Short mmCIF file of C-alpha atoms and ligand atoms in Angstrom, two decimals:
data_model
loop_
_atom_site.label_atom_id
_atom_site.label_comp_id
_atom_site.label_asym_id
_atom_site.label_seq_id
_atom_site.Cartn_x
_atom_site.Cartn_y
_atom_site.Cartn_z
CA MET A 23 -74.64 104.42 214.45
CA SER A 24 -72.59 106.42 211.99
CA MET A 25 -74.65 109.12 210.25
CA LEU A 26 -72.31 108.91 207.32
CA LYS A 27 -72.90 105.20 206.99
CA THR A 28 -76.67 105.61 207.26
CA ALA A 29 -76.71 108.31 204.62
CA LEU A 30 -74.61 106.29 202.20
CA GLU A 31 -76.64 103.15 202.79
CA ASN A 32 -79.87 105.05 202.24
CA GLY A 33 -78.53 106.34 198.94
CA GLU A 34 -78.41 109.96 200.10
CA PHE A 35 -75.78 112.17 198.48
CA ALA A 36 -73.20 112.26 201.29
CA VAL A 37 -71.15 115.32 202.16
CA THR A 38 -67.99 115.30 204.26
CA ALA A 39 -65.66 118.20 204.94
CA GLU A 40 -62.09 118.21 206.09
CA LEU A 41 -60.81 120.15 209.07
CA ALA A 42 -57.36 120.26 210.66
CA PRO A 43 -56.76 120.52 214.41
CA PRO A 44 -54.97 123.72 215.43
CA LYS A 45 -51.25 124.07 215.74
CA GLY A 46 -51.41 124.81 219.44
CA THR A 47 -53.89 124.43 222.21
CA ASP A 48 -56.44 126.96 221.05
CA PHE A 49 -59.22 124.97 219.37
CA SER A 50 -61.71 127.82 219.31
CA ARG A 51 -61.38 128.87 215.66
CA ALA A 52 -61.49 125.31 214.34
CA LEU A 53 -64.53 124.49 216.44
CA GLN A 54 -66.33 127.69 215.43
CA ILE A 55 -65.84 126.77 211.78
CA ALA A 56 -67.04 123.22 212.43
CA GLU A 57 -70.22 124.61 213.94
CA THR A 58 -70.94 126.61 210.78
CA PHE A 59 -71.15 123.29 208.88
CA GLY A 60 -73.97 122.22 211.19
CA ASP A 61 -76.08 119.44 209.75
CA ARG A 62 -75.18 120.34 206.18
CA VAL A 63 -72.35 117.78 206.28
CA HIS A 64 -72.76 114.18 207.35
CA ALA A 65 -69.32 114.02 208.90
CA ILE A 66 -66.15 116.04 209.40
CA ASN A 67 -62.80 114.44 208.59
CA VAL A 68 -60.18 115.43 211.13
CA THR A 69 -56.69 115.22 209.65
CA ASP A 70 -53.84 113.36 211.32
CA PHE A 71 -50.82 115.69 211.25
CA GLN A 72 -51.66 116.47 207.64
CA SER A 73 -48.67 116.97 205.33
CA SER A 74 -46.51 115.69 208.22
CA THR A 75 -47.07 118.98 210.03
CA LEU A 76 -47.25 119.01 213.80
CA LYS A 77 -50.72 119.89 215.11
CA ALA A 78 -52.93 118.80 217.98
CA SER A 79 -53.98 115.21 217.47
CA SER A 80 -56.91 114.12 215.37
CA LEU A 81 -58.46 112.20 218.26
CA ALA A 82 -58.60 115.27 220.53
CA MET A 83 -60.39 117.27 217.85
CA CYS A 84 -62.76 114.36 217.14
CA LYS A 85 -63.71 114.29 220.80
CA ALA A 86 -64.30 118.03 220.80
CA LEU A 87 -66.57 117.69 217.74
CA ILE A 88 -68.55 114.90 219.37
CA ASP A 89 -69.05 117.13 222.42
CA LEU A 90 -70.57 119.71 220.05
CA GLY A 91 -72.92 117.09 218.61
CA LEU A 92 -70.99 116.82 215.33
CA GLU A 93 -69.86 113.59 213.70
CA PRO A 94 -66.13 113.17 213.04
CA VAL A 95 -64.12 110.86 210.80
CA LEU A 96 -60.89 110.01 212.59
CA GLN A 97 -58.03 109.98 210.11
CA ILE A 98 -55.12 107.69 210.99
CA THR A 99 -51.90 107.45 209.02
CA GLY A 100 -49.15 104.88 209.36
CA ARG A 101 -46.42 107.48 209.54
CA ASP A 102 -46.19 108.26 213.24
CA ARG A 103 -47.48 105.27 215.14
CA ASN A 104 -46.62 101.61 215.30
CA ARG A 105 -49.31 98.95 215.61
CA ILE A 106 -49.47 99.30 219.39
CA ALA A 107 -50.14 103.03 219.18
CA ILE A 108 -52.57 102.69 216.26
CA GLN A 109 -54.65 100.07 218.02
CA GLY A 110 -54.51 102.10 221.22
CA GLU A 111 -55.75 105.16 219.34
CA MET A 112 -58.62 103.07 218.01
CA LEU A 113 -59.59 101.85 221.47
CA SER A 114 -59.55 105.41 222.76
CA ALA A 115 -61.60 106.55 219.77
CA GLY A 116 -64.11 103.82 220.52
CA PHE A 117 -64.39 105.06 224.09
CA PHE A 118 -64.99 108.63 222.89
CA GLY A 119 -67.71 107.48 220.53
CA VAL A 120 -65.91 108.01 217.21
CA LYS A 121 -67.85 106.07 214.57
CA ASN A 122 -65.88 106.63 211.36
CA LEU A 123 -62.25 106.02 210.59
CA LEU A 124 -60.19 106.78 207.50
CA ALA A 125 -56.94 104.85 206.99
CA LEU A 126 -54.10 106.55 205.12
CA THR A 127 -50.45 105.84 204.39
CA GLY A 128 -49.43 109.36 205.38
CA ASP A 129 -46.99 111.77 203.76
CA HIS A 130 -43.33 111.23 204.55
CA PRO A 131 -41.94 113.27 207.49
CA THR A 132 -39.41 114.98 205.22
CA VAL A 133 -42.17 117.03 203.55
CA GLY A 134 -43.37 118.42 206.89
CA ASP A 135 -42.30 120.91 209.51
CA ASN A 136 -40.35 118.46 211.68
CA PRO A 137 -38.40 116.86 208.85
CA GLY A 138 -35.95 115.02 211.12
CA ALA A 139 -38.70 112.83 212.60
CA LYS A 140 -38.36 109.06 212.31
CA PRO A 141 -40.86 107.61 209.84
CA VAL A 142 -42.71 104.60 211.27
CA TYR A 143 -44.89 102.92 208.61
CA ASP A 144 -45.25 99.79 210.73
CA LEU A 145 -48.72 99.39 209.17
CA ASP A 146 -49.67 100.65 205.75
CA SER A 147 -53.22 101.78 204.96
CA VAL A 148 -54.28 98.18 204.36
CA GLY A 149 -52.75 97.16 207.70
CA ILE A 150 -54.58 99.97 209.52
CA LEU A 151 -57.89 98.77 208.09
CA GLN A 152 -57.06 95.21 209.11
CA ALA A 153 -56.27 96.41 212.63
CA ALA A 154 -59.65 98.17 212.91
CA LYS A 155 -61.44 95.10 211.62
CA VAL A 156 -59.75 92.73 214.02
CA LEU A 157 -60.36 95.02 217.03
CA ALA A 158 -64.05 95.04 216.15
CA SER A 159 -64.02 91.26 216.54
CA GLY A 160 -63.01 91.59 220.19
CA VAL A 161 -59.29 90.82 220.03
CA ASP A 162 -56.15 92.75 219.14
CA MET A 163 -53.81 92.00 216.23
CA SER A 164 -52.03 89.38 218.31
CA GLY A 165 -55.26 87.70 219.30
CA ASN A 166 -55.41 89.03 222.87
CA LYS A 167 -58.91 89.57 224.21
CA LEU A 168 -60.31 93.10 224.66
CA GLU A 169 -62.61 94.49 227.32
CA GLY A 170 -65.06 96.10 224.98
CA SER A 171 -64.26 96.63 221.33
CA PRO A 172 -64.64 99.59 218.97
CA SER A 173 -66.57 99.41 215.74
CA PHE A 174 -65.91 101.86 212.93
CA PHE A 175 -67.36 102.63 209.54
CA LEU A 176 -64.07 102.27 207.65
CA GLY A 177 -62.84 104.35 204.78
CA ALA A 178 -59.72 104.83 202.71
CA SER A 179 -58.46 107.06 199.93
CA VAL A 180 -57.92 106.62 196.22
CA THR A 181 -56.43 108.78 193.46
CA PRO A 182 -58.53 108.61 190.25
CA GLU A 183 -55.89 110.46 188.22
CA TYR A 184 -53.11 108.04 189.21
CA ASP A 185 -50.91 106.69 186.48
CA PRO A 186 -50.89 103.69 186.07
CA ILE A 187 -54.47 103.55 187.35
CA GLU A 188 -54.53 99.71 187.42
CA LEU A 189 -52.10 99.86 190.33
CA GLN A 190 -54.49 102.12 192.31
CA LEU A 191 -57.38 99.80 191.53
CA ILE A 192 -55.47 96.74 192.76
CA LYS A 193 -54.75 98.52 196.03
CA MET A 194 -58.32 99.80 196.24
CA GLU A 195 -59.57 96.23 196.05
CA LYS A 196 -57.17 95.21 198.79
CA LYS A 197 -58.50 98.03 200.96
CA ILE A 198 -62.03 96.80 200.38
CA LYS A 199 -60.96 93.28 201.30
CA ALA A 200 -59.40 94.69 204.46
CA GLY A 201 -62.65 96.38 205.47
CA ALA A 202 -62.96 99.74 203.69
CA ARG A 203 -66.61 100.58 202.98
CA PHE A 204 -66.14 104.05 201.52
CA PHE A 205 -63.47 105.97 199.65
CA GLN A 206 -62.65 109.64 199.58
CA THR A 207 -60.72 110.58 196.47
CA GLN A 208 -57.88 112.96 195.77
CA ALA A 209 -59.29 116.22 194.38
CA VAL A 210 -60.89 115.89 190.97
CA TYR A 211 -61.63 118.81 188.62
CA ASP A 212 -62.47 117.10 185.37
CA ILE A 213 -65.84 115.40 185.06
CA LYS A 214 -64.32 113.02 182.49
CA THR A 215 -61.96 111.67 185.12
CA MET A 216 -64.89 110.56 187.23
CA GLU A 217 -66.78 109.18 184.23
CA LYS A 218 -63.81 106.93 183.52
CA PHE A 219 -63.26 106.10 187.18
CA LYS A 220 -66.91 105.21 187.72
CA GLU A 221 -66.70 102.82 184.79
CA MET A 222 -63.49 101.23 186.12
CA THR A 223 -64.89 100.73 189.62
CA LYS A 224 -68.43 99.66 188.79
CA HIS A 225 -67.68 96.04 189.80
CA LEU A 226 -66.66 97.16 193.29
CA ASN A 227 -69.18 97.17 196.07
CA THR A 228 -68.19 100.41 197.76
CA LYS A 229 -69.13 104.06 198.14
CA ILE A 230 -67.11 106.84 196.57
CA LEU A 231 -66.97 110.44 197.75
CA VAL A 232 -65.23 112.65 195.23
CA GLY A 233 -62.60 115.02 196.60
CA ILE A 234 -63.28 118.71 196.00
CA ILE A 235 -60.63 121.35 196.65
CA PRO A 236 -61.95 124.84 195.87
CA LEU A 237 -59.42 126.82 193.85
CA LYS A 238 -58.44 130.26 195.12
CA SER A 239 -56.53 131.55 192.11
CA ALA A 240 -55.06 130.58 188.75
CA GLY A 241 -51.68 130.47 190.48
CA MET A 242 -52.90 127.92 193.00
CA ALA A 243 -54.28 125.75 190.20
CA LYS A 244 -51.00 125.85 188.33
CA PHE A 245 -49.04 125.15 191.49
CA MET A 246 -51.17 122.10 192.24
CA ASN A 247 -50.88 120.80 188.69
CA LYS A 248 -47.15 121.04 188.97
CA ASN A 249 -46.61 119.83 192.53
CA ILE A 250 -49.49 117.78 193.86
CA PRO A 251 -49.57 114.19 192.66
CA GLY A 252 -52.83 113.04 191.10
CA ILE A 253 -54.25 116.55 190.58
CA ASN A 254 -55.07 117.87 187.15
CA VAL A 255 -56.91 121.19 186.81
CA PRO A 256 -58.00 121.64 183.18
CA ASP A 257 -56.95 124.80 181.33
CA HIS A 258 -60.47 126.16 180.88
CA LEU A 259 -60.86 126.36 184.66
CA ILE A 260 -57.50 128.10 185.03
CA ASP A 261 -58.68 130.63 182.42
CA ARG A 262 -61.91 131.25 184.31
CA LEU A 263 -59.92 132.02 187.46
CA LYS A 264 -57.49 134.21 185.57
CA ASN A 265 -60.27 136.26 183.98
CA SER A 266 -62.27 136.71 187.16
CA ASN A 267 -61.93 139.80 189.36
CA ASP A 268 -62.89 137.68 192.38
CA PRO A 269 -61.05 134.39 191.85
CA VAL A 270 -61.92 133.03 195.31
CA LYS A 271 -65.59 133.43 194.54
CA GLU A 272 -65.07 131.97 191.08
CA GLY A 273 -63.33 128.96 192.66
CA ILE A 274 -66.30 128.43 194.96
CA LYS A 275 -68.59 128.60 191.94
CA ILE A 276 -66.49 126.10 190.00
CA ALA A 277 -66.56 123.71 192.96
CA GLY A 278 -70.34 124.08 193.30
CA GLU A 279 -70.91 123.46 189.59
CA LEU A 280 -68.74 120.35 189.64
CA ILE A 281 -70.68 118.94 192.59
CA VAL A 282 -73.98 119.58 190.80
CA GLU A 283 -72.73 117.87 187.65
CA LEU A 284 -71.30 114.89 189.54
CA ARG A 285 -74.60 114.48 191.30
CA GLU A 286 -76.78 114.90 188.22
CA LYS A 287 -74.74 112.38 186.27
CA ASN A 288 -74.72 110.02 189.24
CA LEU A 289 -70.93 109.65 189.12
CA CYS A 290 -70.40 109.23 192.85
CA ASP A 291 -72.10 108.67 196.19
CA GLY A 292 -71.10 112.00 197.64
CA VAL A 293 -68.35 114.57 197.91
CA HIS A 294 -65.53 115.26 200.30
CA ILE A 295 -64.62 118.94 200.52
CA MET A 296 -61.07 119.88 201.44
CA ALA A 297 -60.76 123.65 201.65
CA ILE A 298 -57.18 123.60 202.98
CA GLY A 299 -57.13 126.71 205.14
CA ALA A 300 -60.34 128.29 203.78
CA GLU A 301 -62.85 126.11 205.62
CA GLU A 302 -65.08 129.11 206.27
CA ASN A 303 -65.97 128.91 202.56
CA ILE A 304 -67.37 125.39 202.80
CA PRO A 305 -70.97 126.54 203.51
CA LEU A 306 -70.71 128.84 200.45
CA ILE A 307 -69.70 125.88 198.28
CA LEU A 308 -72.67 123.93 199.62
CA ASP A 309 -74.91 126.92 198.77
CA GLU A 310 -73.60 126.89 195.20
CA ALA A 311 -74.15 123.14 194.99
CA GLY A 312 -77.66 123.43 196.39
CA LEU A 313 -76.84 121.14 199.29
CA MET B 5 -21.50 95.82 199.52
CA ILE B 6 -21.44 98.24 202.46
CA ILE B 7 -21.25 101.79 201.18
CA SER B 8 -19.33 104.29 203.28
CA GLN B 9 -18.02 107.80 202.88
CA ASN B 10 -15.29 109.78 204.67
CA LYS B 11 -16.44 111.99 207.48
CA PRO B 12 -15.65 115.69 207.14
CA PHE B 13 -11.96 116.14 207.96
CA GLU B 14 -12.79 118.68 210.67
CA GLU B 15 -14.89 116.11 212.50
CA ILE B 16 -11.99 113.63 212.44
CA LEU B 17 -9.62 116.30 213.73
CA GLY B 18 -12.15 116.95 216.50
CA PHE B 19 -11.80 113.34 217.67
CA LEU B 20 -8.03 113.74 217.72
CA LYS B 21 -7.88 116.96 219.73
CA ASN B 22 -5.83 115.31 222.50
CA SER B 23 -4.05 112.73 220.34
CA GLU B 24 -0.71 113.34 218.66
CA LYS B 25 0.40 109.90 217.47
CA ILE B 26 -2.08 108.20 215.20
CA VAL B 27 -2.47 104.86 213.46
CA LEU B 28 -4.80 104.54 210.47
CA THR B 29 -6.65 101.45 209.37
CA GLY B 30 -8.71 100.90 206.24
CA CYS B 31 -10.44 97.99 204.58
CA GLY B 32 -9.54 96.09 201.43
CA GLU B 33 -13.13 95.24 200.54
CA CYS B 34 -16.07 97.61 200.48
CA ALA B 35 -14.36 100.75 201.76
CA SER B 36 -11.67 100.34 199.08
CA ALA B 37 -14.32 99.96 196.41
CA CYS B 38 -16.06 103.15 197.44
CA ASN B 39 -12.84 105.11 197.88
CA SER B 40 -13.31 105.65 201.59
CA GLY B 41 -10.68 103.34 203.06
CA GLY B 42 -8.30 101.89 200.50
CA GLU B 43 -4.56 102.39 200.41
CA ALA B 44 -4.69 105.47 198.16
CA GLU B 45 -7.17 107.18 200.48
CA LEU B 46 -5.12 106.39 203.58
CA ILE B 47 -1.98 107.83 202.00
CA ALA B 48 -3.82 111.07 201.23
CA ILE B 49 -5.38 111.26 204.69
CA LYS B 50 -2.01 110.59 206.31
CA ALA B 51 -0.59 113.62 204.47
CA LYS B 52 -3.51 115.80 205.55
CA LEU B 53 -3.15 114.74 209.18
CA GLU B 54 0.56 115.48 209.05
CA ASP B 55 -0.19 118.92 207.64
CA ALA B 56 -2.47 119.39 210.63
CA GLY B 57 0.45 118.62 212.95
CA LYS B 58 -0.28 114.96 213.73
CA GLN B 59 2.21 112.12 213.59
CA VAL B 60 0.98 109.08 211.64
CA LEU B 61 2.95 106.10 212.95
CA ALA B 62 1.56 103.44 210.63
CA PHE B 63 -1.35 102.43 208.49
CA ILE B 64 -2.76 99.07 207.46
CA VAL B 65 -5.45 97.98 205.05
CA PRO B 66 -6.73 94.60 206.28
CA GLU B 67 -8.14 92.40 203.55
CA THR B 68 -11.54 92.72 205.24
CA SER B 69 -11.87 94.91 208.29
CA CYS B 70 -15.02 93.10 209.47
CA ASN B 71 -13.18 89.80 209.88
CA TYR B 72 -11.95 89.44 213.46
CA LEU B 73 -9.11 87.03 212.79
CA LEU B 74 -7.79 88.86 209.73
CA VAL B 75 -7.77 92.14 211.61
CA ARG B 76 -6.01 90.55 214.57
CA ARG B 77 -3.31 89.22 212.26
CA ASP B 78 -2.74 92.61 210.66
CA LEU B 79 -2.81 94.54 213.93
CA LYS B 80 -0.06 92.23 215.24
CA LYS B 81 2.17 93.31 212.36
CA ILE B 82 2.12 96.90 213.59
CA LYS B 83 2.00 96.11 217.31
CA GLU B 84 4.83 98.50 218.17
CA SER B 85 3.15 101.45 216.50
CA ILE B 86 -0.11 100.66 218.24
CA ASP B 87 1.63 100.45 221.61
CA GLU B 88 3.06 103.91 221.02
CA ALA B 89 -0.06 105.48 219.45
CA ASP B 90 -2.64 107.69 221.20
CA ALA B 91 -5.48 106.72 218.90
CA ILE B 92 -6.54 104.81 215.81
CA VAL B 93 -8.78 106.15 213.08
CA SER B 94 -10.48 103.38 211.14
CA PHE B 95 -11.65 104.05 207.60
CA ALA B 96 -13.85 100.97 207.31
CA CYS B 97 -17.60 100.62 207.66
CA GLY B 98 -19.06 100.84 211.17
CA ASP B 99 -18.65 97.10 211.53
CA GLY B 100 -14.99 97.23 210.56
CA VAL B 101 -14.32 100.06 213.03
CA GLN B 102 -15.77 97.96 215.85
CA THR B 103 -13.77 94.91 214.84
CA VAL B 104 -10.63 97.00 215.30
CA ALA B 105 -11.86 98.71 218.48
CA LYS B 106 -12.51 95.50 220.36
CA GLN B 107 -8.88 94.39 219.89
CA VAL B 108 -6.91 97.38 221.16
CA LYS B 109 -6.71 99.39 224.38
CA ILE B 110 -6.57 102.87 222.83
CA PRO B 111 -9.48 104.85 221.41
CA VAL B 112 -10.58 103.89 217.91
CA TYR B 113 -12.46 106.62 216.01
CA PRO B 114 -14.58 106.21 212.90
CA GLY B 115 -13.19 107.96 209.83
CA ASN B 116 -16.25 107.10 207.78
CA ASN B 117 -19.99 107.42 207.85
CA THR B 118 -21.54 104.09 206.90
CA LEU B 119 -24.41 104.74 204.54
CA PHE B 120 -26.11 101.62 203.23
CA ILE B 121 -25.95 98.15 201.74
CA GLY B 122 -25.77 98.90 198.07
CA GLU B 123 -25.13 97.93 194.57
CA VAL B 124 -22.27 99.25 192.44
CA GLU B 125 -24.23 100.57 189.49
CA ARG B 126 -21.14 101.83 187.71
CA VAL B 127 -17.71 102.79 188.98
CA GLY B 128 -18.32 105.45 191.62
CA ILE B 129 -22.12 105.16 191.55
CA PHE B 130 -23.83 103.26 194.33
CA SER B 131 -27.48 102.76 195.17
CA GLU B 132 -29.25 101.27 198.17
CA ALA B 133 -31.00 98.03 197.33
CA CYS B 134 -31.46 95.96 200.51
CA ARG B 135 -32.05 96.87 204.15
CA ALA B 136 -31.47 93.35 205.48
CA CYS B 137 -35.07 93.03 206.63
CA GLY B 138 -34.65 89.37 207.51
CA ASP B 139 -37.64 88.11 205.53
CA CYS B 140 -37.03 88.68 201.85
CA VAL B 141 -40.09 89.54 199.74
CA LEU B 142 -38.33 89.85 196.39
CA GLY B 143 -40.07 86.71 195.16
CA LEU B 144 -43.37 88.59 195.25
CA THR B 145 -42.16 91.87 193.83
CA GLY B 146 -40.38 91.06 190.61
CA GLY B 147 -36.94 91.22 192.21
CA ILE B 148 -37.35 94.89 193.20
CA CYS B 149 -37.21 95.57 196.94
CA PRO B 150 -40.13 97.61 198.31
CA VAL B 151 -38.68 97.62 201.82
CA THR B 152 -35.70 99.62 200.58
CA ARG B 153 -36.71 101.32 197.36
CA CYS B 154 -40.12 102.52 198.52
CA ALA B 155 -39.42 105.44 200.85
CA LYS B 156 -42.19 104.21 203.16
CA SER B 157 -41.35 100.48 202.89
CA LEU B 158 -44.94 99.80 201.88
CA LEU B 159 -45.85 96.16 201.33
CA ASN B 160 -49.31 96.39 199.78
CA GLY B 161 -48.72 98.69 196.85
CA PRO B 162 -48.05 102.38 196.31
CA CYS B 163 -49.11 105.40 198.28
CA GLY B 164 -50.97 108.00 196.24
CA GLY B 165 -47.93 110.20 195.97
CA ALA B 166 -46.04 109.19 192.85
CA LYS B 167 -45.87 111.84 190.14
CA GLU B 168 -44.88 110.85 186.62
CA GLY B 169 -43.43 107.63 188.00
CA LYS B 170 -41.26 109.44 190.54
CA CYS B 171 -41.40 109.07 194.32
CA GLU B 172 -43.07 111.86 196.28
CA VAL B 173 -40.31 111.76 198.87
CA ASN B 174 -37.46 112.32 196.44
CA PRO B 175 -38.33 113.01 192.81
CA GLU B 176 -34.87 111.81 191.79
CA ASN B 177 -36.01 108.29 192.62
CA ASP B 178 -38.43 106.15 190.68
CA CYS B 179 -41.50 105.03 192.61
CA ALA B 180 -40.58 101.48 193.59
CA TRP B 181 -44.16 100.29 193.30
CA ILE B 182 -44.55 101.49 189.74
CA LEU B 183 -41.29 99.69 188.88
CA ILE B 184 -42.59 96.57 190.60
CA TYR B 185 -45.88 96.78 188.73
CA GLU B 186 -44.17 97.22 185.36
CA LYS B 187 -41.81 94.34 186.08
CA LEU B 188 -44.58 92.00 187.20
CA LYS B 189 -46.53 92.90 184.07
CA GLU B 190 -43.53 91.84 181.99
CA LEU B 191 -43.28 88.60 183.96
CA ASP B 192 -47.02 88.01 183.71
CA GLN B 193 -47.21 87.95 187.52
CA VAL B 194 -49.41 90.95 188.32
CA TYR B 195 -51.65 88.55 190.26
CA LYS B 196 -48.96 88.62 192.96
CA LEU B 197 -50.08 92.15 193.85
CA THR B 198 -53.68 91.26 194.57
CA GLU B 199 -53.12 89.34 197.77
CA ILE B 200 -52.92 91.27 201.06
CA ARG B 201 -49.44 91.22 202.61
CA GLU B 202 -49.57 90.98 206.37
CA PRO B 203 -47.57 93.53 208.37
CA LYS B 204 -43.97 92.47 208.95
CA ASP B 205 -43.09 90.60 212.15
CA PHE B 206 -40.45 92.84 213.65
CA SER B 207 -39.91 90.51 216.61
CA LYS B 208 -38.01 88.25 214.23
CA ILE B 209 -35.51 90.96 213.41
CA ALA B 210 -34.94 92.58 216.80
CA TYR B 211 -31.31 93.68 216.75
CA PRO B 212 -28.47 93.07 217.38
CA ARG B 213 -28.84 89.90 215.36
CA THR B 214 -26.36 87.02 215.27
CA LEU B 215 -26.04 83.93 213.15
CA ASN B 216 -24.23 80.84 214.38
CA LEU B 217 -23.66 78.30 211.65
CA ARG B 218 -22.04 75.92 214.10
CA ASN B 219 -25.22 75.61 216.16
CA SER B 220 -27.60 75.61 213.24
CA GLY B 221 -25.62 72.98 211.36
CA GLY B 222 -24.67 75.22 208.43
CA GLY B 223 -26.51 77.96 206.58
CA ALA B 224 -27.53 76.19 203.40
CA ILE B 225 -30.80 74.44 202.63
CA LYS B 226 -30.62 70.84 203.70
S1 LIG C 2 -37.04 92.32 201.04
FE1 LIG C 2 -35.58 93.90 200.53
S2 LIG C 2 -34.66 94.46 202.50
FE2 LIG C 2 -35.67 92.52 202.81
S3 LIG C 2 -34.01 91.03 202.47
FE3 LIG C 2 -35.13 91.25 200.50
S4 LIG C 2 -33.97 92.83 199.39
FE4 LIG C 2 -33.32 92.95 201.54
S1 LIG C 3 -44.18 107.34 195.75
FE1 LIG C 3 -43.84 105.15 195.49
S2 LIG C 3 -41.77 104.77 196.29
FE2 LIG C 3 -42.40 106.80 197.02
S3 LIG C 3 -43.27 106.40 199.04
FE3 LIG C 3 -44.99 106.36 197.59
S4 LIG C 3 -45.17 104.19 196.99
FE4 LIG C 3 -43.19 104.42 198.00
#
């Protein structure tokens, strides 16, 4: 049984954290960091060649986490695998005991570190969810029978700051129809964004974990505003970072405060922390948030 | 229309390292329209090749270089030059080059890179609009092709990556799915986006594809 699923179904405030496999064969640092999360997170998302960057595969890291007694969320994008490889990955994940799966479109190869790679996109995020759902029923996408079938708690992503938001909501509903039971959002910094988003999604029967990316500096905040789609760091937060003599610490504090406010106002079912390279700070954010 | 562009001249010269006597072919349709294989271009290329020490024995611009019979007719007209030539350089699309190559016994080299099936937006401006996916979805997408104009060919709506309406892959391009959404709103057909689109059946478009109107009794709806 997925711990993440149980927590969300029991109405607990769920916490997930994101971790990337190493670029290379040395998993020791990544696994050490994962162990510092301990039972303070319900599950650890393992990224699938995040930002189209070559790394060890998500499944290998998921298996390593399971061996340590931790619960992974296998992320699968449509970028690198066709439907044969995606379904095969799911069968293997089932064998290893992976319980959670997050379906993503995937960034385009041209933004990554092997930009000449052929983009696949045989299945989009909706198609990946459909594949997982059909495998759980005991057959593959072509209706061929399986010897044992995997069953995943399925998730997907959504961008609350997307413009036009109606288009995100239409796709979100499709993802729910295709089997998604929880959503992890793009990073949010403005409580008002989630107030609006909560209102717009109240008719949907799903769980929403708000994305939290701790800021490390005013420069990082400005860079993200300019370059990362769907991210909007308000000016007053940028000022706080600018005026702080320890901006990393200030960023951790900001993240903690936001989590507390989201929780107090009941604007989500949990949070998903993406520390992008500063995962060792995740326990500090949880301290700040009182989690 | 098939959009093509001349290869770098050095690359063409590379093909011709061991060839002295050359014949050039172009195409009167697409390659003429995109200035990669019309008469004017062939005259200029002929001069450049001669400057580089090559002998250009003849050039032809078949009406359409992808039409086997038309090309055969035109090649016949310059049969003597072809018999004498060491190589042909064809400034058509990749299809047109092959139509020439299968009819002669000397090497035929491509003078162009074939880029895409595109629309002539204005004179000299071309944009890719169809990837010949074999199962047209335009009826569901307001006449805007997601297979081609979405950088990921997504069928169920946008990725999360558009910024200010622009595609995350190339900010020069509009996000196809936002265009589709706006268009469907205008047409009062947004409901077309709510249904899940099944993954494409690529077995139906395994290439090389052929179409035989003689066997199928004609191409039009009966
Ligand atoms: S869907 Fe797009 S690629 Fe396919 S046939 Fe129609 S226009 Fe061409
Ligand atoms: S931004 Fe729009 S056009 Fe670009 S890949 Fe994403 S959905 Fe497709």
